Amino acid sequence: MRLVSMAGARLRRAVEEEEREPLPPPPAPPSHHSTHQYVHMKNKFYNELTHLPMPMWAVGAVVFVVLALAACMAFCIYKKCFNKDKKPKKVRERKVGRGRRKKETEGDEEEEKKEGEEGKVEEEKEFFGKLEYTLDYNFTDNQLIVGILQAQDLAAMDMGGTSDPYVKVYMLPDKKKKYETKIQCKNLCPVFNETFIFKIPYTELGGQTLVLQVFDFDRFGKHDLIGEIKIPMNTIDLVQPIHEWKDLSGGEKEEQEKLGDVCISLRYVPTAGKLTVNIMEAKNLKKMDVGGLSDPFVKVVLQHNRKRVKKKTSVKQNTLNPYFNESFSFEIPFSQIQKVQLLITVYDYDKLGSNDPIGKCWIGYGASGVGLRHWSDMLANPRRPVAQWHTLQPEEEVDAALKAPIH
């Protein structure tokens, strides 16, 4: 009993001591309500993860991909928003680079063009042959005397490797008087030895240019220009005679000047041996007078057995489209009609000086084109008049064709 009472006393004493000691302070409440929410969401998130129908490694891969996409988007936004000033520099650099490349390509193109032009110059230096000529001036008679002596190493214009050259001589810008040498058939080194005279006052000579053109004669087509020489009169001294060789330069043939057309009717009666030539009319003749008109008439020459019979129409005043309707008859036996040449020349009448030829055409033996066809139609239709328009050609060209041998 004594032991029990002693234990109870001790217990009471311990309780009293505990009551005397101060109580510990209560735990501090949470600093912010968000902490509690964060913990709650965290727990809920992990709880949901544990209940997902996929393994944890797959969830980690998805999370990695999402983070990578977010990082890429952030990088793009950064570039777009914070690197705006750098783009124009790059663009300028690109433009500068393009400009430099463009200039380089343009420079290359210019070099190629220069090379091409140099090549063209070399081509233009092609050799066409050379011509020997003389020049002299007669101060007493106001005459420029041009001598065409010979040519050498002319370019071959025909299929057979030869040419039929002749030289045309005239003055620019006048062109009123033109001369031609005789045709040298199948000869690349022809000898001409012909002289031509231009009556020009010395005071007017300085403003003119002498032109020497070498042509290849073609009976059935246009004559081909082989080469030419142009001599400005103000660049030479005519006090002393000039005798020299000069290389021909390539040049374009002067454009054919339109001289007009003439309508002619032919009728032949074989039994009577009578050829009737009717000069009907002309049109679009070249203007020869200062007033822009002409006073035309037509000269008809019949060549047969080295004989020439000449006849001419009346003069029609101040017109470029004259109407004549004038007929001329010639006696030609049927056995000789094949060898007849008929030359029709239209002139401009001049009261004070010589009559100027406007143009010429050739019908009959040795002719070509319309001239030959008209003659053949007349022979194929005896006793019937056959009319035909003929285009006028420069007189010197027709004369040169007449001088050429007929094959």
Short mmCIF file of C-alpha atoms in Angstrom, two decimals:
data_model
loop_
_atom_site.label_atom_id
_atom_site.label_comp_id
_atom_site.label_asym_id
_atom_site.label_seq_id
_atom_site.Cartn_x
_atom_site.Cartn_y
_atom_site.Cartn_z
CA MET A 1 0.00 0.00 0.00
CA ARG A 2 2.85 2.24 0.85
CA LEU A 3 4.35 1.77 -2.56
CA VAL A 4 1.12 2.61 -4.31
CA SER A 5 0.71 5.81 -2.40
CA MET A 6 4.27 6.84 -3.24
CA ALA A 7 3.72 6.30 -6.95
CA GLY A 8 0.52 8.31 -6.95
CA ALA A 9 2.26 11.18 -5.21
CA ARG A 10 4.97 11.23 -7.84
CA LEU A 11 2.44 11.24 -10.62
CA ARG A 12 0.59 14.18 -9.14
CA ARG A 13 3.86 16.06 -8.82
CA ALA A 14 4.78 15.51 -12.48
CA VAL A 15 1.38 16.67 -13.64
CA GLU A 16 1.68 19.85 -11.65
CA GLU A 17 5.10 20.57 -13.13
CA GLU A 18 3.76 20.08 -16.64
CA GLU A 19 0.93 22.48 -15.91
CA ARG A 20 3.42 25.08 -14.74
CA GLU A 21 5.48 24.88 -18.04
CA PRO A 22 4.30 27.25 -20.99
CA LEU A 23 2.53 25.59 -23.89
CA PRO A 24 4.40 25.48 -27.25
CA PRO A 25 3.09 27.97 -29.92
CA PRO A 26 0.65 26.61 -32.47
CA PRO A 27 1.94 25.97 -36.03
CA ALA A 28 1.89 29.03 -38.30
CA PRO A 29 -0.83 29.10 -40.90
CA PRO A 30 0.27 28.85 -44.62
CA SER A 31 1.70 32.11 -46.02
CA HIS A 32 -0.55 32.10 -49.11
CA HIS A 33 -3.57 30.29 -50.37
CA SER A 34 -1.79 29.59 -53.74
CA THR A 35 0.61 27.19 -52.08
CA HIS A 36 -2.25 24.98 -51.07
CA GLN A 37 -3.68 25.10 -54.62
CA TYR A 38 -0.30 24.27 -56.17
CA VAL A 39 0.10 21.25 -53.91
CA HIS A 40 -3.44 20.19 -54.67
CA MET A 41 -2.94 20.46 -58.44
CA LYS A 42 0.40 18.69 -58.24
CA ASN A 43 -1.11 15.80 -56.40
CA LYS A 44 -4.01 15.68 -58.80
CA PHE A 45 -1.62 15.73 -61.82
CA TYR A 46 0.47 12.85 -60.50
CA ASN A 47 -2.69 11.00 -59.65
CA GLU A 48 -3.94 11.43 -63.24
CA LEU A 49 -0.58 10.32 -64.65
CA THR A 50 -0.76 7.11 -62.75
CA HIS A 51 -4.19 6.42 -64.28
CA LEU A 52 -3.22 7.19 -67.98
CA PRO A 53 -3.62 4.24 -70.43
CA MET A 54 0.03 4.56 -71.67
CA PRO A 55 3.43 3.91 -70.20
CA MET A 56 5.50 6.65 -68.62
CA TRP A 57 8.14 6.66 -71.39
CA ALA A 58 5.46 7.55 -73.94
CA VAL A 59 4.26 10.39 -71.74
CA GLY A 60 7.86 11.64 -71.53
CA ALA A 61 8.21 11.58 -75.33
CA VAL A 62 5.03 13.60 -75.78
CA VAL A 63 6.21 16.12 -73.24
CA PHE A 64 9.59 16.40 -75.06
CA VAL A 65 7.93 17.04 -78.42
CA VAL A 66 5.65 19.70 -76.96
CA LEU A 67 8.61 21.44 -75.35
CA ALA A 68 10.56 21.32 -78.64
CA LEU A 69 7.67 22.90 -80.55
CA ALA A 70 7.32 25.58 -77.93
CA ALA A 71 11.05 26.34 -78.17
CA CYS A 72 10.84 26.62 -81.99
CA MET A 73 7.87 28.98 -81.75
CA ALA A 74 9.71 31.10 -79.22
CA PHE A 75 12.77 31.25 -81.48
CA CYS A 76 10.69 32.32 -84.51
CA ILE A 77 8.93 35.00 -82.51
CA TYR A 78 12.28 36.27 -81.28
CA LYS A 79 13.69 36.43 -84.83
CA LYS A 80 10.64 38.20 -86.14
CA CYS A 81 10.31 40.75 -83.37
CA PHE A 82 13.90 41.52 -82.47
CA ASN A 83 15.81 41.04 -85.77
CA LYS A 84 13.81 43.40 -88.05
CA ASP A 85 16.75 45.76 -88.50
CA LYS A 86 19.02 43.04 -89.81
CA LYS A 87 16.78 41.99 -92.73
CA PRO A 88 17.12 45.09 -94.89
CA LYS A 89 20.89 44.79 -94.67
CA LYS A 90 20.69 41.27 -95.96
CA VAL A 91 18.31 42.33 -98.67
CA ARG A 92 20.63 45.18 -99.60
CA GLU A 93 23.54 42.78 -99.63
CA ARG A 94 21.58 40.47 -101.90
CA LYS A 95 20.62 43.35 -104.18
CA VAL A 96 24.20 44.54 -104.28
CA GLY A 97 25.31 41.03 -105.07
CA ARG A 98 22.70 40.78 -107.84
CA GLY A 99 23.74 44.19 -109.19
CA ARG A 100 27.36 43.11 -109.22
CA ARG A 101 26.47 39.87 -110.95
CA LYS A 102 24.30 41.80 -113.44
CA LYS A 103 27.13 44.24 -114.14
CA GLU A 104 29.50 41.33 -114.59
CA THR A 105 27.12 39.64 -117.05
CA GLU A 106 26.57 42.94 -118.86
CA GLY A 107 30.32 43.40 -119.04
CA ASP A 108 30.64 39.90 -120.52
CA GLU A 109 27.89 40.68 -123.05
CA GLU A 110 29.61 43.93 -124.02
CA GLU A 111 32.86 42.05 -124.51
CA GLU A 112 31.05 39.49 -126.67
CA LYS A 113 29.45 42.31 -128.67
CA LYS A 114 32.83 43.95 -129.14
CA GLU A 115 34.27 40.65 -130.29
CA GLY A 116 31.30 40.22 -132.65
CA GLU A 117 31.79 43.73 -134.01
CA GLU A 118 35.48 43.04 -134.52
CA GLY A 119 34.50 39.87 -136.36
CA LYS A 120 32.10 41.88 -138.52
CA VAL A 121 34.82 44.41 -139.26
CA GLU A 122 37.06 41.58 -140.34
CA GLU A 123 34.26 40.27 -142.55
CA GLU A 124 33.73 43.72 -144.00
CA LYS A 125 37.39 43.79 -144.93
CA GLU A 126 36.71 41.03 -147.44
CA PHE A 127 38.61 41.59 -150.68
CA PHE A 128 36.47 42.34 -153.75
CA GLY A 129 39.27 43.24 -156.16
CA LYS A 130 40.95 46.49 -157.17
CA LEU A 131 40.54 49.10 -159.90
CA GLU A 132 43.03 51.26 -161.77
CA TYR A 133 41.77 54.68 -162.79
CA THR A 134 42.93 58.21 -163.68
CA LEU A 135 41.53 61.64 -162.82
CA ASP A 136 42.31 64.93 -164.51
CA TYR A 137 40.65 68.34 -164.72
CA ASN A 138 40.64 70.63 -167.73
CA PHE A 139 40.41 74.13 -166.25
CA THR A 140 39.97 75.69 -169.71
CA ASP A 141 36.86 73.70 -170.61
CA ASN A 142 35.63 72.99 -167.05
CA GLN A 143 35.81 69.23 -167.62
CA LEU A 144 36.52 66.38 -165.19
CA ILE A 145 38.13 63.57 -167.18
CA VAL A 146 37.76 60.08 -165.66
CA GLY A 147 39.76 57.19 -167.10
CA ILE A 148 38.81 53.57 -166.29
CA LEU A 149 41.88 51.50 -167.16
CA GLN A 150 41.59 47.98 -165.73
CA ALA A 151 40.61 45.82 -162.76
CA GLN A 152 42.30 42.90 -161.06
CA ASP A 153 41.30 39.94 -158.87
CA LEU A 154 37.57 40.68 -159.04
CA ALA A 155 35.19 38.52 -157.02
CA ALA A 156 33.59 35.69 -158.99
CA MET A 157 29.81 36.21 -159.12
CA ASP A 158 28.75 33.51 -161.62
CA MET A 159 28.31 29.79 -161.03
CA GLY A 160 31.29 28.98 -163.23
CA GLY A 161 33.67 30.95 -160.98
CA THR A 162 33.92 33.99 -163.27
CA SER A 163 32.19 37.35 -163.81
CA ASP A 164 31.10 39.55 -166.71
CA PRO A 165 32.27 42.90 -165.33
CA TYR A 166 31.63 46.45 -166.42
CA VAL A 167 32.11 49.79 -164.62
CA LYS A 168 29.44 52.39 -163.98
CA VAL A 169 30.67 55.98 -163.48
CA TYR A 170 28.57 58.84 -162.09
CA MET A 171 28.63 61.82 -159.73
CA LEU A 172 26.74 62.28 -156.46
CA PRO A 173 24.43 63.85 -155.53
CA ASP A 174 23.47 64.78 -159.08
CA LYS A 175 23.32 61.35 -160.78
CA LYS A 176 22.12 63.15 -163.89
CA LYS A 177 24.80 61.77 -166.15
CA LYS A 178 25.92 58.16 -165.90
CA TYR A 179 28.48 56.32 -168.01
CA GLU A 180 29.22 52.64 -168.41
CA THR A 181 32.17 50.78 -169.86
CA LYS A 182 31.84 47.85 -172.23
CA ILE A 183 31.15 44.44 -170.70
CA GLN A 184 34.15 42.11 -170.47
CA CYS A 185 32.77 38.57 -170.54
CA LYS A 186 34.14 35.89 -168.22
CA ASN A 187 37.08 37.91 -167.00
CA LEU A 188 38.22 38.59 -163.44
CA CYS A 189 41.08 40.85 -164.60
CA PRO A 190 39.41 42.95 -167.33
CA VAL A 191 41.07 45.75 -169.30
CA PHE A 192 38.73 48.66 -170.19
CA ASN A 193 40.83 51.67 -171.26
CA GLU A 194 37.80 53.97 -171.57
CA THR A 195 37.50 57.69 -170.80
CA PHE A 196 34.45 59.68 -169.64
CA ILE A 197 33.99 63.44 -169.35
CA PHE A 198 31.82 65.37 -166.86
CA LYS A 199 31.31 69.06 -167.59
CA ILE A 200 31.33 70.60 -164.11
CA PRO A 201 32.62 74.06 -163.06
CA TYR A 202 35.56 73.77 -160.70
CA THR A 203 33.77 75.86 -158.06
CA GLU A 204 30.96 73.26 -157.90
CA LEU A 205 33.23 70.22 -157.94
CA GLY A 206 34.09 70.29 -154.22
CA GLY A 207 30.57 69.40 -153.13
CA GLN A 208 30.35 66.29 -155.31
CA THR A 209 31.51 62.68 -155.03
CA LEU A 210 32.74 60.51 -157.88
CA VAL A 211 31.40 56.93 -157.77
CA LEU A 212 33.02 54.03 -159.62
CA GLN A 213 30.94 50.84 -159.36
CA VAL A 214 31.96 47.48 -160.79
CA PHE A 215 28.99 45.27 -161.73
CA ASP A 216 28.63 41.71 -162.93
CA PHE A 217 26.36 41.74 -165.98
CA ASP A 218 23.39 39.34 -165.93
CA ARG A 219 21.29 39.09 -169.06
CA PHE A 220 18.30 37.50 -167.33
CA GLY A 221 18.24 39.31 -164.02
CA LYS A 222 19.53 42.21 -161.97
CA HIS A 223 23.19 43.04 -162.30
CA ASP A 224 25.19 42.19 -159.18
CA LEU A 225 27.43 44.79 -157.57
CA ILE A 226 30.96 43.44 -157.16
CA GLY A 227 32.42 46.50 -155.42
CA GLU A 228 32.74 50.26 -155.55
CA ILE A 229 35.00 53.23 -154.95
CA LYS A 230 33.70 56.60 -153.73
CA ILE A 231 35.97 59.63 -154.12
CA PRO A 232 34.86 62.91 -152.47
CA MET A 233 36.14 65.66 -154.75
CA ASN A 234 37.05 67.93 -151.82
CA THR A 235 39.64 65.38 -150.62
CA ILE A 236 41.83 65.33 -153.73
CA ASP A 237 44.06 67.85 -155.50
CA LEU A 238 43.31 68.06 -159.23
CA VAL A 239 46.13 70.48 -160.05
CA GLN A 240 48.14 67.43 -161.11
CA PRO A 241 46.66 64.36 -162.86
CA ILE A 242 45.93 61.39 -160.57
CA HIS A 243 46.78 57.83 -161.55
CA GLU A 244 46.27 55.11 -158.93
CA TRP A 245 45.07 51.64 -157.94
CA LYS A 246 42.44 51.34 -155.25
CA ASP A 247 40.78 48.39 -153.51
CA LEU A 248 37.05 47.97 -154.09
CA SER A 249 34.83 48.11 -151.04
CA GLY A 250 31.62 46.17 -150.70
CA GLY A 251 28.53 48.29 -151.09
CA GLU A 252 24.83 48.01 -151.64
CA LYS A 253 23.51 48.56 -155.09
CA GLU A 254 21.69 51.83 -155.40
CA GLU A 255 17.94 51.41 -155.19
CA GLN A 256 16.37 51.13 -158.62
CA GLU A 257 14.76 54.44 -159.49
CA LYS A 258 11.24 54.20 -160.91
CA LEU A 259 11.25 55.78 -164.37
CA GLY A 260 7.75 54.92 -165.54
CA ASP A 261 6.04 52.54 -167.98
CA VAL A 262 5.18 52.69 -171.68
CA CYS A 263 2.43 50.76 -173.51
CA ILE A 264 3.35 49.46 -176.98
CA SER A 265 1.33 47.55 -179.56
CA LEU A 266 3.08 45.35 -182.14
CA ARG A 267 1.58 43.87 -185.32
CA TYR A 268 3.35 41.89 -188.02
CA VAL A 269 1.94 40.74 -191.37
CA PRO A 270 4.21 37.97 -192.73
CA THR A 271 2.84 38.01 -196.30
CA ALA A 272 3.43 41.76 -196.66
CA GLY A 273 6.58 41.81 -194.53
CA LYS A 274 5.20 44.79 -192.61
CA LEU A 275 5.88 45.54 -188.91
CA THR A 276 3.65 48.15 -187.27
CA VAL A 277 4.71 49.69 -183.94
CA ASN A 278 2.07 51.74 -182.11
CA ILE A 279 3.20 53.92 -179.21
CA MET A 280 -0.05 54.07 -177.24
CA GLU A 281 0.67 55.84 -173.94
CA ALA A 282 3.01 56.17 -170.95
CA LYS A 283 2.39 56.51 -167.22
CA ASN A 284 4.15 57.51 -164.02
CA LEU A 285 7.12 59.02 -165.84
CA LYS A 286 10.00 60.45 -163.86
CA LYS A 287 9.82 64.18 -163.11
CA MET A 288 12.51 65.90 -165.14
CA ASP A 289 11.59 69.61 -165.04
CA VAL A 290 11.87 72.08 -162.18
CA GLY A 291 8.09 72.33 -161.92
CA GLY A 292 7.74 68.60 -161.21
CA LEU A 293 6.58 67.63 -164.71
CA SER A 294 8.11 66.57 -168.04
CA ASP A 295 7.65 67.21 -171.77
CA PRO A 296 7.88 63.61 -172.99
CA PHE A 297 8.21 62.16 -176.47
CA VAL A 298 9.17 58.65 -177.65
CA LYS A 299 11.98 57.71 -179.99
CA VAL A 300 11.69 54.38 -181.86
CA VAL A 301 14.85 52.80 -183.31
CA LEU A 302 14.73 49.60 -185.38
CA GLN A 303 18.08 47.79 -185.71
CA HIS A 304 18.46 45.25 -188.49
CA ASN A 305 21.53 44.06 -190.39
CA ARG A 306 23.62 46.86 -188.82
CA LYS A 307 21.12 49.42 -190.09
CA ARG A 308 19.21 51.79 -187.83
CA VAL A 309 15.87 53.31 -188.74
CA LYS A 310 14.72 56.10 -186.40
CA LYS A 311 11.30 57.58 -185.82
CA LYS A 312 9.75 59.61 -183.02
CA THR A 313 6.39 60.78 -181.68
CA SER A 314 5.20 64.32 -181.05
CA VAL A 315 6.03 66.07 -177.76
CA LYS A 316 3.38 66.13 -175.01
CA GLN A 317 3.75 69.22 -172.84
CA ASN A 318 3.74 69.26 -169.03
CA THR A 319 2.59 65.72 -168.27
CA LEU A 320 3.84 62.55 -166.64
CA ASN A 321 1.08 60.40 -168.16
CA PRO A 322 1.08 61.24 -171.89
CA TYR A 323 -1.25 59.66 -174.45
CA PHE A 324 0.30 59.28 -177.93
CA ASN A 325 -1.48 56.62 -180.03
CA GLU A 326 1.01 57.10 -182.87
CA SER A 327 1.96 54.30 -185.30
CA PHE A 328 5.12 53.64 -187.33
CA SER A 329 5.59 51.03 -190.07
CA PHE A 330 8.76 49.18 -191.09
CA GLU A 331 9.38 46.84 -194.00
CA ILE A 332 10.91 43.61 -192.73
CA PRO A 333 10.93 40.35 -194.77
CA PHE A 334 9.64 37.30 -192.90
CA SER A 335 13.03 35.57 -193.29
CA GLN A 336 14.72 38.37 -191.34
CA ILE A 337 12.13 39.20 -188.67
CA GLN A 338 13.84 36.92 -186.10
CA LYS A 339 16.96 39.15 -186.02
CA VAL A 340 15.23 42.51 -185.50
CA GLN A 341 15.85 44.64 -182.41
CA LEU A 342 13.38 47.35 -181.45
CA LEU A 343 14.58 50.08 -179.04
CA ILE A 344 12.04 52.36 -177.37
CA THR A 345 13.37 55.44 -175.53
CA VAL A 346 11.27 58.04 -173.72
CA TYR A 347 12.88 61.52 -173.64
CA ASP A 348 12.14 64.78 -171.89
CA TYR A 349 12.16 67.55 -174.50
CA ASP A 350 14.40 70.53 -173.69
CA LYS A 351 14.22 73.71 -175.78
CA LEU A 352 17.53 75.13 -174.60
CA GLY A 353 19.73 72.06 -174.36
CA SER A 354 19.93 68.39 -175.24
CA ASN A 355 16.95 66.15 -174.59
CA ASP A 356 17.33 64.08 -171.42
CA PRO A 357 16.49 60.35 -171.59
CA ILE A 358 13.90 59.26 -169.03
CA GLY A 359 14.11 55.54 -169.67
CA LYS A 360 14.49 52.84 -172.28
CA CYS A 361 13.27 49.33 -173.14
CA TRP A 362 14.38 46.67 -175.61
CA ILE A 363 12.14 44.33 -177.61
CA GLY A 364 13.11 41.58 -180.02
CA TYR A 365 16.27 39.64 -180.75
CA GLY A 366 18.54 39.19 -177.70
CA ALA A 367 16.02 40.70 -175.28
CA SER A 368 14.89 38.98 -172.07
CA GLY A 369 11.84 38.99 -169.85
CA VAL A 370 8.89 41.06 -171.04
CA GLY A 371 10.75 42.28 -174.17
CA LEU A 372 11.32 38.73 -175.41
CA ARG A 373 7.84 37.53 -174.47
CA HIS A 374 6.11 40.43 -176.25
CA TRP A 375 8.09 39.75 -179.44
CA SER A 376 7.27 36.02 -179.28
CA ASP A 377 3.55 36.74 -178.75
CA MET A 378 3.55 39.02 -181.81
CA LEU A 379 5.15 36.31 -184.00
CA ALA A 380 2.71 33.71 -182.66
CA ASN A 381 -0.28 35.92 -183.56
CA PRO A 382 0.30 37.22 -187.13
CA ARG A 383 -1.90 40.09 -188.40
CA ARG A 384 -3.19 40.74 -184.88
CA PRO A 385 -2.02 43.69 -182.75
CA VAL A 386 -0.51 42.59 -179.42
CA ALA A 387 -0.26 45.28 -176.70
CA GLN A 388 2.05 45.14 -173.67
CA TRP A 389 3.22 47.46 -170.89
CA HIS A 390 7.02 47.76 -170.55
CA THR A 391 8.85 49.12 -167.52
CA LEU A 392 11.48 51.70 -168.46
CA GLN A 393 15.08 50.96 -167.50
CA PRO A 394 18.05 53.35 -167.25
CA GLU A 395 19.38 54.03 -170.74
CA GLU A 396 22.95 53.09 -169.83
CA GLU A 397 21.88 49.67 -168.53
CA VAL A 398 20.02 48.82 -171.74
CA ASP A 399 22.94 50.08 -173.84
CA ALA A 400 25.34 47.92 -171.84
CA ALA A 401 23.12 44.88 -172.40
CA LEU A 402 23.05 45.63 -176.17
CA LYS A 403 26.85 45.70 -176.29
CA ALA A 404 27.14 42.28 -174.66
CA PRO A 405 27.54 39.35 -177.03
CA ILE A 406 24.35 37.35 -177.61
CA HIS A 407 24.81 33.64 -177.09
#
